[in-house]
Short mmCIF file of C-alpha atoms and ligand atoms in Angstrom, two decimals:
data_model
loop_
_atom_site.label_atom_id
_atom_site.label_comp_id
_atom_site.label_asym_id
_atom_site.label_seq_id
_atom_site.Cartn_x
_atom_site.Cartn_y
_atom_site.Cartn_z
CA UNK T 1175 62.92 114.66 65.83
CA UNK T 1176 65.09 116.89 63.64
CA UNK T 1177 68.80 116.30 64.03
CA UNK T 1178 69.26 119.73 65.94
CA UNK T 1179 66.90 118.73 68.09
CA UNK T 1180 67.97 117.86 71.84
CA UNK T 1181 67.08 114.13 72.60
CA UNK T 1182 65.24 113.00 76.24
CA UNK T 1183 67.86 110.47 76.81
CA UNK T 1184 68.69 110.63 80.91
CA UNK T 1185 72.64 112.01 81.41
CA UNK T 1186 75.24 109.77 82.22
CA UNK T 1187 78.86 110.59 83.59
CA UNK T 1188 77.55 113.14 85.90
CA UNK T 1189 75.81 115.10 83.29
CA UNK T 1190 77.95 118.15 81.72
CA UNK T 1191 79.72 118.83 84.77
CA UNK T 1192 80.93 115.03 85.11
CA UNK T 1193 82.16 115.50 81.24
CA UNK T 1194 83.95 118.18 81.50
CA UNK T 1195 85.46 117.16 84.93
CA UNK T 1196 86.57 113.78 83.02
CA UNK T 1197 88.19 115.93 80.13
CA UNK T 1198 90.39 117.40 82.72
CA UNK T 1199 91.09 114.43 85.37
CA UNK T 1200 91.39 111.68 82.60
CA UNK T 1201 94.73 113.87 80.73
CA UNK T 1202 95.73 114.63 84.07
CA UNK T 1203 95.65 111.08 85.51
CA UNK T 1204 97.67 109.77 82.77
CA UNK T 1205 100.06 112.51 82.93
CA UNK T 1206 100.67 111.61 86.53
CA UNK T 1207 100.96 107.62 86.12
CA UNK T 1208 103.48 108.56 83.76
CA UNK T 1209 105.31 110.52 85.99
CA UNK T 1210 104.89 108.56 88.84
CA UNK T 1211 106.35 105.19 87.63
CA UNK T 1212 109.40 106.65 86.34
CA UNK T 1213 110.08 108.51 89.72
CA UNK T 1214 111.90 107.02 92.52
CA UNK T 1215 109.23 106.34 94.80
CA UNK T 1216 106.43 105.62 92.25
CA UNK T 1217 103.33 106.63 94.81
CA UNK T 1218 100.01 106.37 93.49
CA UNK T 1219 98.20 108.81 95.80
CA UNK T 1220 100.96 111.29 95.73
CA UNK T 1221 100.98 114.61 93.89
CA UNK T 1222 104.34 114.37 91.25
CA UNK T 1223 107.47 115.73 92.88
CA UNK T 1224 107.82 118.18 89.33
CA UNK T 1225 105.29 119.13 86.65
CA UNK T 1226 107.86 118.76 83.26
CA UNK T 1227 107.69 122.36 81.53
CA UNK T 1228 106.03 122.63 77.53
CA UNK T 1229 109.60 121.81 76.31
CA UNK T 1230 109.86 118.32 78.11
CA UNK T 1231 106.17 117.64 76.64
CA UNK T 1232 106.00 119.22 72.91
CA UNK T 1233 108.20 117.57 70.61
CA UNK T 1234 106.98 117.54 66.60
CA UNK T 1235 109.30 114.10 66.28
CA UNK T 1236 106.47 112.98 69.02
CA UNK T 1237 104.01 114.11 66.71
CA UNK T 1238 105.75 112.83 63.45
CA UNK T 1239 105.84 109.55 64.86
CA UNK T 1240 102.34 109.42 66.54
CA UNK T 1241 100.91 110.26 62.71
CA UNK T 1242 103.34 108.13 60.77
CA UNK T 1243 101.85 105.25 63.29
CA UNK T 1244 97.98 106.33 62.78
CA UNK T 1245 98.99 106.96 59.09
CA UNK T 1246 100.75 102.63 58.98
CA UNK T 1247 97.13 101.09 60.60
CA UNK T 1248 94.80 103.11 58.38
CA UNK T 1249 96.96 101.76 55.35
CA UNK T 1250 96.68 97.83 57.34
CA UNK T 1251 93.12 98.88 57.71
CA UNK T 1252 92.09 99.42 54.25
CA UNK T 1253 94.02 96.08 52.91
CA UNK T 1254 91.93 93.19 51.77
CA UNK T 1255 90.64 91.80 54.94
CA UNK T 1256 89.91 87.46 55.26
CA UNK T 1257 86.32 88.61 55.89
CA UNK T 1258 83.57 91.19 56.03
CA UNK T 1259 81.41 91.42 58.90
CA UNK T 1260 77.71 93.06 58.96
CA UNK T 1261 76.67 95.06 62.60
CA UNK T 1262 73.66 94.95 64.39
CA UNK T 1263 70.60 96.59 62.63
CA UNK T 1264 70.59 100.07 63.39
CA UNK T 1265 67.65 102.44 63.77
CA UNK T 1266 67.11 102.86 59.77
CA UNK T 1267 67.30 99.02 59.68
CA UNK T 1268 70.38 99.52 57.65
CA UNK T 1269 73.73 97.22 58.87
CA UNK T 1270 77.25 98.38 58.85
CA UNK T 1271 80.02 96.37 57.03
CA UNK T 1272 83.08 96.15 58.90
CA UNK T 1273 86.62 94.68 57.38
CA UNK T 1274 87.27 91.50 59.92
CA UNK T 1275 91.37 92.13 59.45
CA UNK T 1276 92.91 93.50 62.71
CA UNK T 1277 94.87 90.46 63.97
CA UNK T 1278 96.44 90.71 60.40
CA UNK T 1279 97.25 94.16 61.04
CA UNK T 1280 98.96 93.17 64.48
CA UNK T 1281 101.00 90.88 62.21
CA UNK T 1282 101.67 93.11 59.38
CA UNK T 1283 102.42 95.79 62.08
CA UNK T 1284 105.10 93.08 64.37
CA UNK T 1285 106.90 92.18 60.46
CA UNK T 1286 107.60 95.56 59.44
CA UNK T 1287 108.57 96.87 62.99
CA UNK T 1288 111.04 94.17 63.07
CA UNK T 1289 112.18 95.10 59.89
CA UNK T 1290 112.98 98.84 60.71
CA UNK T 1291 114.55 97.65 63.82
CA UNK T 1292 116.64 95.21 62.24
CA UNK T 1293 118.23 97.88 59.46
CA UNK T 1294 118.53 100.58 62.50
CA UNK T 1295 115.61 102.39 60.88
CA UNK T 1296 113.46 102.46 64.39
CA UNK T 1297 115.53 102.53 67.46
CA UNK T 1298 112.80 100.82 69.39
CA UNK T 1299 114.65 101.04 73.10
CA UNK T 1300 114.97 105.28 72.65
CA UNK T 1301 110.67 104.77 72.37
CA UNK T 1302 110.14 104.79 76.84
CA UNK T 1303 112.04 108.50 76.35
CA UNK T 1304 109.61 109.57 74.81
CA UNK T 1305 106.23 108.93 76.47
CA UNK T 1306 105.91 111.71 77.70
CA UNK T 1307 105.92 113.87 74.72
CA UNK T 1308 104.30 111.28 72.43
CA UNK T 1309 101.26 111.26 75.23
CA UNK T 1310 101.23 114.81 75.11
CA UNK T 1311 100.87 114.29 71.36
CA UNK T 1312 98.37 112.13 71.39
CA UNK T 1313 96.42 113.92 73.92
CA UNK T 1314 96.42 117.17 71.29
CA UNK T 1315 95.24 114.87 68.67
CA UNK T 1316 92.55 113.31 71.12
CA UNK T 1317 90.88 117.15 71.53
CA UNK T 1318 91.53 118.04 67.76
CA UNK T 1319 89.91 114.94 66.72
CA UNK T 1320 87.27 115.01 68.96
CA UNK T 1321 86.10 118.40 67.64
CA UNK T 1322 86.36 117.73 64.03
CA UNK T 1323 83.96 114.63 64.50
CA UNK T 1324 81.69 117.25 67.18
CA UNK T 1325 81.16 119.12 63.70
CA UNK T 1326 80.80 116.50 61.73
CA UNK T 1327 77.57 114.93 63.27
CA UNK T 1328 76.05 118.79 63.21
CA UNK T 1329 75.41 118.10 60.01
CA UNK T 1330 74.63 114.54 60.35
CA UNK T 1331 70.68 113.00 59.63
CA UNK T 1332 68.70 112.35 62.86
CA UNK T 1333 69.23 108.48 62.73
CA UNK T 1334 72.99 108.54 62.71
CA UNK T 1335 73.29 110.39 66.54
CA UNK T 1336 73.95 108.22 69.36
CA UNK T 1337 71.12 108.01 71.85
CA UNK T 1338 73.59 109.40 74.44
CA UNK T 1339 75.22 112.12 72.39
CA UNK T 1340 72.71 114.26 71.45
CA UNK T 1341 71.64 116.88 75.16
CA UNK T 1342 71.98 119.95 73.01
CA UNK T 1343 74.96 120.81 75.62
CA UNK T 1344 78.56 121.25 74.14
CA UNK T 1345 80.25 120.09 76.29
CA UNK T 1346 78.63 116.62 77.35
CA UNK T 1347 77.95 116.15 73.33
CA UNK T 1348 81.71 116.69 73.07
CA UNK T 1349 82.36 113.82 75.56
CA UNK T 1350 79.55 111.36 75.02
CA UNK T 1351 80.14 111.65 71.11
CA UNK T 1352 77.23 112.90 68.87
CA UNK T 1353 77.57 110.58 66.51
CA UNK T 1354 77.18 106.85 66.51
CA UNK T 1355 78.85 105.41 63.81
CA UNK T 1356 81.09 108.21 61.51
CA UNK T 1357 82.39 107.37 58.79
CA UNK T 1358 83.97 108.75 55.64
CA UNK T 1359 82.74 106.53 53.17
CA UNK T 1360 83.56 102.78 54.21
CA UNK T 1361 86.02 104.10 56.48
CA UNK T 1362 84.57 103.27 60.10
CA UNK T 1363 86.34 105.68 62.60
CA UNK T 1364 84.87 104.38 65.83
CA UNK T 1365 85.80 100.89 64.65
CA UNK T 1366 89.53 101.56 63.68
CA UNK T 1367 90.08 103.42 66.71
CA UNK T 1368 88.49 100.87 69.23
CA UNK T 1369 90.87 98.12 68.74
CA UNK T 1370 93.86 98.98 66.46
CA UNK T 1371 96.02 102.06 67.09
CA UNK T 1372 96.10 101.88 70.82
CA UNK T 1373 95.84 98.27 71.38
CA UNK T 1374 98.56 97.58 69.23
CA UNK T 1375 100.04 100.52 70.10
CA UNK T 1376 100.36 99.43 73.74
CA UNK T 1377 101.78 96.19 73.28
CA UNK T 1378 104.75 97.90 71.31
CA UNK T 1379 105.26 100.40 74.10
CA UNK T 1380 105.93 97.23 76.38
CA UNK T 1381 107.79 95.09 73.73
CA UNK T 1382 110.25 99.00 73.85
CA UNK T 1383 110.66 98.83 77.41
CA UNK T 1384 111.44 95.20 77.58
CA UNK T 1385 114.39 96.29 75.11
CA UNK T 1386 115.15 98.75 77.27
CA UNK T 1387 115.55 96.72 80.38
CA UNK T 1388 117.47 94.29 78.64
CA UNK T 1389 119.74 97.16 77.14
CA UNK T 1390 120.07 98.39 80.73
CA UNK T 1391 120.28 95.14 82.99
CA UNK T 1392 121.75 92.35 80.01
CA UNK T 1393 118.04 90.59 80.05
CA UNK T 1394 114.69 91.30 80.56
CA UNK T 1395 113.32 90.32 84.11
CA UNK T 1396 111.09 87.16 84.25
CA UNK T 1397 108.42 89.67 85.44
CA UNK T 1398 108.65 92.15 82.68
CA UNK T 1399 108.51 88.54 80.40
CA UNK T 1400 105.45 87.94 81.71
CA UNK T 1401 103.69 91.23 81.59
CA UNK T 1402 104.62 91.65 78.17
CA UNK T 1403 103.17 88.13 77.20
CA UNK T 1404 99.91 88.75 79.18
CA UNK T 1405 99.04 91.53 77.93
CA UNK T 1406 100.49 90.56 73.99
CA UNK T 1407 98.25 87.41 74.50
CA UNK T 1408 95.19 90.02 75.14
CA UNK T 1409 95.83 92.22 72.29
CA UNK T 1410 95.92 89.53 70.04
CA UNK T 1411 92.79 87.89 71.46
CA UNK T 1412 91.09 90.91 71.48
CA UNK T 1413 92.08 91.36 67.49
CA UNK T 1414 91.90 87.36 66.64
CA UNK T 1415 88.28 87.68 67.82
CA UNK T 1416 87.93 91.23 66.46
CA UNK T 1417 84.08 90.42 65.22
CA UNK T 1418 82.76 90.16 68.89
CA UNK T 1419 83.84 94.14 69.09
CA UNK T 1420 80.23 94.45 67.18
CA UNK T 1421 78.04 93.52 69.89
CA UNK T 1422 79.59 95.62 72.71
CA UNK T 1423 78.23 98.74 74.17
CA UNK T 1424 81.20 100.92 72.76
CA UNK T 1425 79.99 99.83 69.07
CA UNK T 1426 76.55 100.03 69.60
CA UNK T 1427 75.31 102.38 72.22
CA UNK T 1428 78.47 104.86 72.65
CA UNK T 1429 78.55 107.77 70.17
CA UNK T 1430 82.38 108.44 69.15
CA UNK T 1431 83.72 111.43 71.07
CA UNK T 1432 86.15 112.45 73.26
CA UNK T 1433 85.42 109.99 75.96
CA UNK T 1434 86.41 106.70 73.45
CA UNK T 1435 88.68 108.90 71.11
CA UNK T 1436 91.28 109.40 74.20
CA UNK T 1437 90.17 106.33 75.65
CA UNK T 1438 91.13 104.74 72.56
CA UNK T 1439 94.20 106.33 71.39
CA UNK T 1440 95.84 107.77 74.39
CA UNK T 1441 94.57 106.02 78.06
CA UNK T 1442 95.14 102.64 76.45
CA UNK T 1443 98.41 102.67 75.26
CA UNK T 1444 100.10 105.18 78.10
CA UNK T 1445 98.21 103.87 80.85
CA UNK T 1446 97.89 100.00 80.14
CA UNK T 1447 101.82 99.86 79.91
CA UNK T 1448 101.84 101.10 83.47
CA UNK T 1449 102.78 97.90 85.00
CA UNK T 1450 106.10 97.41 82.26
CA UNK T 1451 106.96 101.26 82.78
CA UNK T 1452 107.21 100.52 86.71
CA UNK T 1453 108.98 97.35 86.02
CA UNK T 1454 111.51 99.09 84.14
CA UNK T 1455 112.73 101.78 86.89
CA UNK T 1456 111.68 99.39 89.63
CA UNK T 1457 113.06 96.35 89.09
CA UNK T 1458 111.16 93.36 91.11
CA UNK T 1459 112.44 89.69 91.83
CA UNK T 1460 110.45 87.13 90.98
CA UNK T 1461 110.38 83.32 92.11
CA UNK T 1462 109.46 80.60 89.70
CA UNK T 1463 107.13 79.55 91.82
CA UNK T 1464 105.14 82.74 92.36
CA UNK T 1465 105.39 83.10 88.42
CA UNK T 1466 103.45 79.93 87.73
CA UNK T 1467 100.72 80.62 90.87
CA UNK T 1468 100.41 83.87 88.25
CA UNK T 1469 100.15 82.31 85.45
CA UNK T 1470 97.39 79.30 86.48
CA UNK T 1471 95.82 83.15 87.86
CA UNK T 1472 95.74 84.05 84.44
CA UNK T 1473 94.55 81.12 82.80
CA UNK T 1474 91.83 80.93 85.05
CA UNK T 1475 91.00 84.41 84.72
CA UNK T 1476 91.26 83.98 80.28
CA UNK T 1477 89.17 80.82 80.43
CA UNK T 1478 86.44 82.67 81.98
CA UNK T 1479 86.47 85.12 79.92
CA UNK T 1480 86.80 83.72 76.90
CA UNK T 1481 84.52 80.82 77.27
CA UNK T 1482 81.37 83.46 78.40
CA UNK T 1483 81.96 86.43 75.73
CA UNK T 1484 82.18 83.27 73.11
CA UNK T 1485 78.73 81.98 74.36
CA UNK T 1486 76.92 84.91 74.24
CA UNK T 1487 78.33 86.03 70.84
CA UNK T 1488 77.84 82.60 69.95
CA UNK T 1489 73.86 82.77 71.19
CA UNK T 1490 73.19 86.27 69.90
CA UNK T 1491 74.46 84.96 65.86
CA UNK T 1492 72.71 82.01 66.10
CA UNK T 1493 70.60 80.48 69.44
CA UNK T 1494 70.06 77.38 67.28
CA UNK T 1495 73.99 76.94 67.47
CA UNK T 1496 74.57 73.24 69.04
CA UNK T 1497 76.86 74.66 71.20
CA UNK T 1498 74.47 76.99 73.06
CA UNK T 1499 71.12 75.43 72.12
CA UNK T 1500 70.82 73.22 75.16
CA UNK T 1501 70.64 76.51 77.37
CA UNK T 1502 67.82 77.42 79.27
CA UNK T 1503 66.73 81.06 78.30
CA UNK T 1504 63.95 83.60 78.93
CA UNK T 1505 61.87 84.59 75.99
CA UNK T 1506 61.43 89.05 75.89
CA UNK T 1507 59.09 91.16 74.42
CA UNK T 1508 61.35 92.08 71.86
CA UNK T 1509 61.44 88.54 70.01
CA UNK T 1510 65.48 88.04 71.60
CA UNK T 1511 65.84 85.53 74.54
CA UNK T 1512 68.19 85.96 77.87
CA UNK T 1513 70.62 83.10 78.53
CA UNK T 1514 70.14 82.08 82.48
CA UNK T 1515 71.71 78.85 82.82
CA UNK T 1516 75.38 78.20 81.40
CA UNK T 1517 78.47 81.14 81.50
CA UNK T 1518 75.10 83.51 82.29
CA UNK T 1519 73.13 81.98 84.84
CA UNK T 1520 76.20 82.28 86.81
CA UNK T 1521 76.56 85.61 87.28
CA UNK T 1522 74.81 88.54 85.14
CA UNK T 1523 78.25 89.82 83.39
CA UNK T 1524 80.65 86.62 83.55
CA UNK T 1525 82.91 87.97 81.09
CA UNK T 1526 83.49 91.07 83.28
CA UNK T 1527 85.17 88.61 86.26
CA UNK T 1528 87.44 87.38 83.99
CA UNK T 1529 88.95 89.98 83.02
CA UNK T 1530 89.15 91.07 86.57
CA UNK T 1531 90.81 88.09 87.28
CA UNK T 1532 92.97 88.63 84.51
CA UNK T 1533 94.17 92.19 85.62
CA UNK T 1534 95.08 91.07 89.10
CA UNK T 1535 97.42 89.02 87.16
CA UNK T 1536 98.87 91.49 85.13
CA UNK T 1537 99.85 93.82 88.36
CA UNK T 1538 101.06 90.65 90.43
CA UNK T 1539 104.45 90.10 88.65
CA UNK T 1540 105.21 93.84 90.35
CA UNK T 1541 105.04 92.69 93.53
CA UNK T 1542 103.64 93.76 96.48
CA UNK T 1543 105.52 96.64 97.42
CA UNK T 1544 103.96 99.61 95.34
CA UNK T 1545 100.35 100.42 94.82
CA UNK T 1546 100.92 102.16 91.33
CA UNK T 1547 101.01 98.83 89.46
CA UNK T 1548 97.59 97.77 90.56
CA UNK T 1549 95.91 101.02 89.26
CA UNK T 1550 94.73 99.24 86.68
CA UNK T 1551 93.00 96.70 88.73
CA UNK T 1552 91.62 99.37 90.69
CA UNK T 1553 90.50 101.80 88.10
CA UNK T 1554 89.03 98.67 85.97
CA UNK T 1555 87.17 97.41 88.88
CA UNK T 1556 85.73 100.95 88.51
CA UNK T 1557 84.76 100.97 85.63
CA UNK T 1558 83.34 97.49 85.14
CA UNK T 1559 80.90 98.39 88.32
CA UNK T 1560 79.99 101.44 86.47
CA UNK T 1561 79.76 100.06 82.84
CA UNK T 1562 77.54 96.85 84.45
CA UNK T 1563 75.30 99.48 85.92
CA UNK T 1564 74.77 101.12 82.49
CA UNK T 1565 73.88 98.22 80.63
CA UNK T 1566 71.64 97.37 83.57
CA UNK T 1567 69.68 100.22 82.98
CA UNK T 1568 69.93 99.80 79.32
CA UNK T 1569 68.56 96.29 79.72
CA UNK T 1570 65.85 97.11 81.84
CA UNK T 1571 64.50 99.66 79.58
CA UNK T 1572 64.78 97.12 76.60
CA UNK T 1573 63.37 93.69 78.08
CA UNK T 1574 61.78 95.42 81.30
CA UNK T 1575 59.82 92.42 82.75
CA UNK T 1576 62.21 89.96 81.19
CA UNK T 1577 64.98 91.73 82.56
CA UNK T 1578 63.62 91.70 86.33
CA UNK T 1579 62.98 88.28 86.34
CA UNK T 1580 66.54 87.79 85.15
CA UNK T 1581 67.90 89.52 87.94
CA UNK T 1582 66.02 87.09 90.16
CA UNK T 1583 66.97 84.24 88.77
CA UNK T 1584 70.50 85.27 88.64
CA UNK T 1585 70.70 87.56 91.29
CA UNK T 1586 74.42 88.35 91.46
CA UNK T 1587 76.52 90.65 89.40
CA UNK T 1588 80.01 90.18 88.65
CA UNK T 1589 81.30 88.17 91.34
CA UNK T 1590 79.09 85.17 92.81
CA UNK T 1591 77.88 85.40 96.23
CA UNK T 1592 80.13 88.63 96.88
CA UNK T 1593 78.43 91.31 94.52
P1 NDP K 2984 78.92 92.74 77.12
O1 NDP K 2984 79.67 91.99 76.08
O2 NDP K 2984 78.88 92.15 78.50
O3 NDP K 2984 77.47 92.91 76.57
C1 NDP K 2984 76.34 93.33 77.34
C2 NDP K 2984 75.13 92.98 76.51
O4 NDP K 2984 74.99 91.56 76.46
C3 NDP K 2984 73.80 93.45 77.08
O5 NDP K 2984 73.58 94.80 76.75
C4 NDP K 2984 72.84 92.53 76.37
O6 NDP K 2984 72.73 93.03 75.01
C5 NDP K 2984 73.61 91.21 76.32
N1 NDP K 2984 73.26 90.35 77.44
C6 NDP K 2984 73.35 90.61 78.77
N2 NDP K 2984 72.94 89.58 79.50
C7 NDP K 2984 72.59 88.61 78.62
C8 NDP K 2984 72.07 87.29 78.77
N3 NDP K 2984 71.83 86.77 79.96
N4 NDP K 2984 71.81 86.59 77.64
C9 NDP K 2984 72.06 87.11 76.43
N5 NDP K 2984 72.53 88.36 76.22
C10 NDP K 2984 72.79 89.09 77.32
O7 NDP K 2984 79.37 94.24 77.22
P2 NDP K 2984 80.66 95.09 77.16
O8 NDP K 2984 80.70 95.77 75.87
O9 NDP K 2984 80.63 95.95 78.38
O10 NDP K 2984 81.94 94.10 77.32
C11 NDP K 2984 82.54 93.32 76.29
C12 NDP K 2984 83.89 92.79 76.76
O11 NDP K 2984 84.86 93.83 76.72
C13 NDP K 2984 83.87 92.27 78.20
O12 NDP K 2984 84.59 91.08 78.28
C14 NDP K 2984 84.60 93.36 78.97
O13 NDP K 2984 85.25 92.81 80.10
C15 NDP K 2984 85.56 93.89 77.93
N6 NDP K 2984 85.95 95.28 78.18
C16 NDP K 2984 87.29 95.54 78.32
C17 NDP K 2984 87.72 96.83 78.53
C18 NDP K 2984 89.17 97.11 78.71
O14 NDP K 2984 89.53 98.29 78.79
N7 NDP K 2984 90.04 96.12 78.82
C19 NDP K 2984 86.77 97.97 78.59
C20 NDP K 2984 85.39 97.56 78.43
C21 NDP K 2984 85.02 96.28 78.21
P3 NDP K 2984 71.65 92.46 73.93
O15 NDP K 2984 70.61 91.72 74.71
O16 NDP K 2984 71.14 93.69 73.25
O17 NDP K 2984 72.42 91.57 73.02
#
């Protein structure tokens, strides 16, 4: 198959029309979670009480800032990095190398923010002001960025398109991503976008509006404490184990278009902070108590999580690995085996419950009196159903029989006994 070519590979999303509703409702969302937490009565299913006009959105110090940040974590990107990791074989049989050094970045990034802080360079509490504007910014860049890597994998070979990307219509393409893996030279796009701008990104947002509350109320609230050390705590999982990011759909299935360039860039940072943006105009009491019943919720919900994404990376390196040998597994046509007893034989996506478990505790601290701060539990419940029902599919079509008998073995899901 030429590269022009239109490949067979079923639609996902809804097909075109699903795409190019999502480029629509996914701005639009975030635009009103914005809005909504910073308004008085913060509804969730309520249309915003005023759209803000082009001059309460566009703002080039937005846009200065937004590419002075992108600009700081491609320079922590290229830096030496403690190690260099190789992908999964792709379809030429070639592997990727990817620099293993974005928990150093979060570092590097922390050091020199609290440097310009500390000699009035970055006036980190003015930074909740100017959401709005800097998501508008972002969401710009999102489309512009989008496009330029649309016309980049035009001209790309055959075996560098994304088995999803590739329907021959615009506007899905422009979605899904064409593309699989672009680069420009060693420079990985996909890969410094999935866990670097926006993750980090996010966690500063919250660390501004913690300074903000304190600015405003003398201290930060024990519940804005423990969002932002949640969610700090992910980040820097996410980055200390940055390697795992190899073996995940996004990385190797996904092409890299508009669906993970917003995703990425914009949704993460402006919607994840949703729960310290509410916190900040709706300030919510919280007991001791409650706060450690939230915490052991979290814990749980980490351990979980942790402990069956670190098996399974663990198994797919190396199934010889003492730690995962003892396992029982199913042998597949394609020469790889499927763990069904330990973190796997539980349930078939273990790792997705614990981060379900850890959301719930992320919205908790904002009590029970709004439903805004548990969008994220509900829209990541969402998406978890959907993304296990993809790699379902996927899985079936690469182990078929294997697969099937997996399924029986471990019949449940994501949550045992319940789905
Ligand atoms: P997973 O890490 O769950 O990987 C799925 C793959 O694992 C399958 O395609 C298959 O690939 C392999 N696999 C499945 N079952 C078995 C088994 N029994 N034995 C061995 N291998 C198996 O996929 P994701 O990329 O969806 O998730 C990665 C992590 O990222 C999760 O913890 C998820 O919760 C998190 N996540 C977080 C998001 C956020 O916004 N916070 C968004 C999306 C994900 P193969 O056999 O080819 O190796």
């Amino acid at each position: 198959m030429s590269s022009r070519e239109a490949s067979q590979a079923p639609l996902e999303f809804g097909g075109p029309l699903g795409a190019m509703a999502m480029l629509i409702l996914l701005p639009a969302t975030m635009f009103h979670l914005l809005l909504a937490a910073r308004s008085g009565p913060a509804r969730l299913l309520a249309l915003p009480a005023y759209l803000p006009g082009l001059e309460e959105l566009w703002s080039p110090r937005a846009l200065l800032l937004l590419v002075t940040w992108l600009g700081l974590q491609v320079a922590l990107y290229l830096l030496p990095a403690r190690k260099v990791a190789e992908g999964l074989e792709l379809k030429d049989k070639s592997r990727l190398r990817y620099p293993i050094n974005g928990f150093q970045a979060l570092v590097l990034t922390a050091l020199l923010v609290g440097l310009a802080v500390s000699v009035g360079l970055l006036p980190l509490g003015a930074l909740p002001g100017m959401l709005l504007p800097l998501a508008f910014a972002t969401t710009l860049t999102s489309f512009i960025f989008s496009l330029l890597l649309y016309a980049k994998a035009l001209v790309a070979p055959a075996s560098a398109l994304a088995p999803g990307g590739n329907s021959g219509n615009f506007v899905y393409d422009f979605f899904r991503g064409r593309e699989l893996n672009p680069r420009l030279g060693s420079f990985d796009f996909k890969y410094f976008c999935e866990l670097r701008p926006g993750l980090i990104g996010w966690v500063l947002i919250n660390l501004a509006l913690l300074i903000q509350e304190a600015e405003l109320r003398g201290s930060p609230s024990l519940a804005m404490w423990l969002v932002n050390g949640f969610q700090l705590f992910y980040v820097g999982d996410a980055l200390w184990y940055e390697e795992s990011v190899l073996t995940t759909m996004d990385i190797i299935h996904d092409g890299f278009g508009f669906m993970l360039v917003f995703g990425d860039l914009a949704w993460v940072p402006f919607t994840y902070s949703l729960q310290a943006q509410f916190l900040l105009y709706h300030p919510q009491p919280l007991e001791l108590p409650m706060a450690l019943l939230i915490c052991f919720i979290k814990a749980t919900g980490y351990y979980i999580f942790r402990k069956a994404n670190s098996q399974k990376n663990t198994f797919r390196k190396n199934p010889s690995d003492p730690s995962v040998a003892g396992l029982e597994t199913i042998p597949t046509a394609t020469g790889k085996q499927l763990l069904v007893s330990g973190w796997w034989g539980m349930v078939r996506h273990p790792n997705y419950l614990g981060d379900l478990i850890m959301a719930l505790a992320w919205s908790l601290p904002c009590g029970l009196s709004h439903l805004l701060p548990y969008f994220y539990v509900l829209y990541f419940t969402a998406l978890l159903v959907h993304r296990e029902a993809r790699d379902e599919h996927q899985c079936l079509r690469k182990y078929g029989r294997a697969w099937q008998e997996y399924c029986k073995r471990v019949p449940y899901r994501i949550i045992p006994y319940v789905y």
